[in-house]
Amino acid sequence: WLENFKGDEEKLYALFLLSRMMYFTSFNIRNLLKALYRDLYRYPIIESIRQKNGDTLDEATIERLFDEHLNQTIFLGIGQASESGEFLTYYFRQENKLSKYRFATIQEIVEKDSSGYYKLKPKYSSIRHFVFIDDVCGSGSQATNNESGMRNLVIQLRSIDPRFQISYYMLFAKSSG
């Protein structure tokens, strides 16, 4: 591999870049998606359920209440259909054994009423928690830029109901993002 670079200086740059490279297999990504669901979604909800129910250890009660919360949640990929955030939702669904009905695009969920205000489509009227899934948060501009689709999505959702719970889960992030 190194012989593809000309001269010692190019080879040093190539070796430097190689020393900074991280490679993740499909197996690694799938395990990260399981951990994302377990650690950021499932466990905090279960902890909250237990606290609200006198620190119950009753598995049937916990699972019933967790399922109620899950049924009020929709998972959405970040970006266009062909981008990585949308692509990851397929693996996220598989690895966490979730129903395909727990996933949608914002266009499937939100519409404007006759007055021009956003509202949830009737099929999604019970949704209270929106979980956006992404692979990498680099600069954070996709979430904060006024031109960004995600910022507009959050504004739309907040205009419908400011009490909606909105979460953004990513596999990797730069601290600046």
Coordinates of N, CA and C in Angstrom, one line a residue, residues 113-171:
D113 N -52.5 22.2 7.8 CA -53.9 22.3 7.8 C -54.4 23.4 6.9
S114 N -55.7 23.6 6.8 CA -56.2 24.6 5.9 C -55.8 26.1 6.2
S115 N -55.4 26.3 7.5 CA -54.9 27.6 7.9 C -53.4 27.8 7.7
G116 N -52.7 26.7 7.2 CA -51.3 26.8 7.0 C -50.4 26.4 8.2
Y117 N -51.1 25.9 9.3 CA -50.3 25.4 10.4 C -50.0 24.0 10.3
Y118 N -48.9 23.6 10.9 CA -48.5 22.2 10.8 C -49.3 21.4 11.8
K119 N -49.5 20.2 11.4 CA -50.2 19.2 12.4 C -49.7 17.8 12.0
L120 N -49.9 16.9 13.0 CA -49.6 15.5 12.7 C -50.7 14.9 11.9
K121 N -50.3 14.1 11.0 CA -51.4 13.3 10.2 C -52.1 12.4 11.2
P122 N -53.4 12.2 11.0 CA -54.2 11.4 11.9 C -53.5 10.1 12.4
K123 N -52.9 9.4 11.4 CA -52.3 8.1 11.7 C -51.2 8.2 12.8
Y124 N -50.6 9.4 13.0 CA -49.5 9.7 13.9 C -49.9 10.5 15.1
S125 N -51.2 10.7 15.3 CA -51.7 11.7 16.4 C -51.3 11.2 17.8
S126 N -50.9 10.0 18.0 CA -50.5 9.5 19.3 C -49.0 9.7 19.6
I127 N -48.3 10.1 18.6 CA -46.8 10.2 18.8 C -46.5 11.4 19.7
R128 N -45.6 11.1 20.7 CA -45.2 12.2 21.6 C -43.6 12.3 21.7
H129 N -42.9 11.3 21.1 CA -41.5 11.3 21.2 C -40.9 11.0 19.8
F130 N -40.1 11.9 19.3 CA -39.5 11.8 18.0 C -38.0 11.6 18.2
V131 N -37.5 10.5 17.7 CA -36.0 10.2 17.8 C -35.4 10.2 16.5
F132 N -34.5 11.2 16.3 CA -33.7 11.3 15.1 C -32.4 10.5 15.2
I133 N -32.1 9.8 14.2 CA -30.9 8.9 14.2 C -30.0 9.4 13.1
D134 N -28.7 9.5 13.5 CA -27.6 9.9 12.5 C -26.4 9.1 12.8
D135 N -25.5 9.1 11.8 CA -24.3 8.4 12.0 C -23.2 9.3 12.6
V136 N -23.0 10.5 12.1 CA -22.0 11.4 12.5 C -22.5 12.8 12.7
C137 N -22.1 13.4 13.8 CA -22.4 14.8 14.0 C -21.0 15.5 14.0
G138 N -20.7 16.1 12.9 CA -19.4 16.8 12.7 C -19.4 18.2 13.3
S139 N -19.9 19.1 12.5 CA -19.9 20.5 13.0 C -21.1 20.9 13.7
G140 N -22.2 20.1 13.5 CA -23.5 20.4 14.2 C -24.3 21.3 13.3
S141 N -23.8 21.7 12.2 CA -24.6 22.7 11.4 C -25.9 22.1 10.8
Q142 N -25.9 20.8 10.6 CA -27.1 20.2 10.0 C -28.3 20.4 11.0
A143 N -28.0 20.4 12.3 CA -29.0 20.5 13.3 C -29.3 22.0 13.6
T144 N -28.4 22.9 13.4 CA -28.6 24.3 13.9 C -28.7 25.3 12.8
N145 N -28.3 25.0 11.6 CA -28.4 25.9 10.5 C -29.8 26.2 10.1
N146 N -30.1 27.5 9.9 CA -31.5 27.9 9.5 C -31.9 27.2 8.2
E147 N -31.0 26.9 7.3 CA -31.3 26.3 6.0 C -31.5 24.8 6.1
S148 N -31.1 24.3 7.3 CA -31.1 22.8 7.5 C -32.5 22.2 7.6
G149 N -32.6 21.1 7.0 CA -33.9 20.4 7.1 C -34.2 20.0 8.5
M150 N -33.2 19.6 9.3 CA -33.5 19.1 10.6 C -34.0 20.2 11.5
R151 N -33.4 21.4 11.4 CA -33.9 22.5 12.2 C -35.3 22.9 11.9
N152 N -35.6 22.8 10.6 CA -37.0 23.1 10.2 C -38.0 22.0 10.7
L153 N -37.5 20.8 10.7 CA -38.4 19.7 11.3 C -38.7 20.0 12.7
V154 N -37.7 20.3 13.5 CA -37.9 20.6 14.9 C -38.8 21.8 15.1
I155 N -38.6 22.8 14.3 CA -39.5 24.0 14.4 C -41.0 23.6 14.1
Q156 N -41.1 22.8 13.1 CA -42.5 22.3 12.7 C -43.1 21.5 13.9
L157 N -42.3 20.6 14.5 CA -42.8 19.8 15.6 C -43.1 20.6 16.8
R158 N -42.3 21.6 17.1 CA -42.5 22.4 18.3 C -43.7 23.3 18.0
S159 N -44.0 23.7 16.8 CA -45.2 24.5 16.5 C -46.5 23.7 16.7
I160 N -46.4 22.4 16.5 CA -47.6 21.5 16.7 C -47.8 21.4 18.2
D161 N -46.7 21.1 19.0 CA -46.9 20.9 20.4 C -45.5 21.0 21.1
P162 N -45.3 22.1 21.8 CA -44.0 22.3 22.4 C -43.6 21.3 23.5
R163 N -44.5 20.5 23.9 CA -44.2 19.4 24.8 C -43.7 18.1 24.2
F164 N -43.6 18.0 22.9 CA -43.1 16.9 22.3 C -41.7 16.6 22.8
Q165 N -41.3 15.4 23.0 CA -40.0 15.0 23.3 C -39.2 14.8 22.0
I166 N -38.1 15.5 21.8 CA -37.3 15.3 20.6 C -35.9 15.0 21.0
S167 N -35.5 13.8 20.5 CA -34.1 13.3 20.8 C -33.3 13.2 19.5
Y168 N -32.0 13.4 19.6 CA -31.1 13.2 18.5 C -30.0 12.3 18.9
Y169 N -30.0 11.1 18.3 CA -29.0 10.1 18.7 C -28.0 9.9 17.5
M170 N -26.7 9.9 17.8 CA -25.7 9.7 16.8 C -24.7 8.7 17.2
L171 N -24.1 8.0 16.3 CA -23.1 7.0 16.6 C -21.8 7.7 17.0

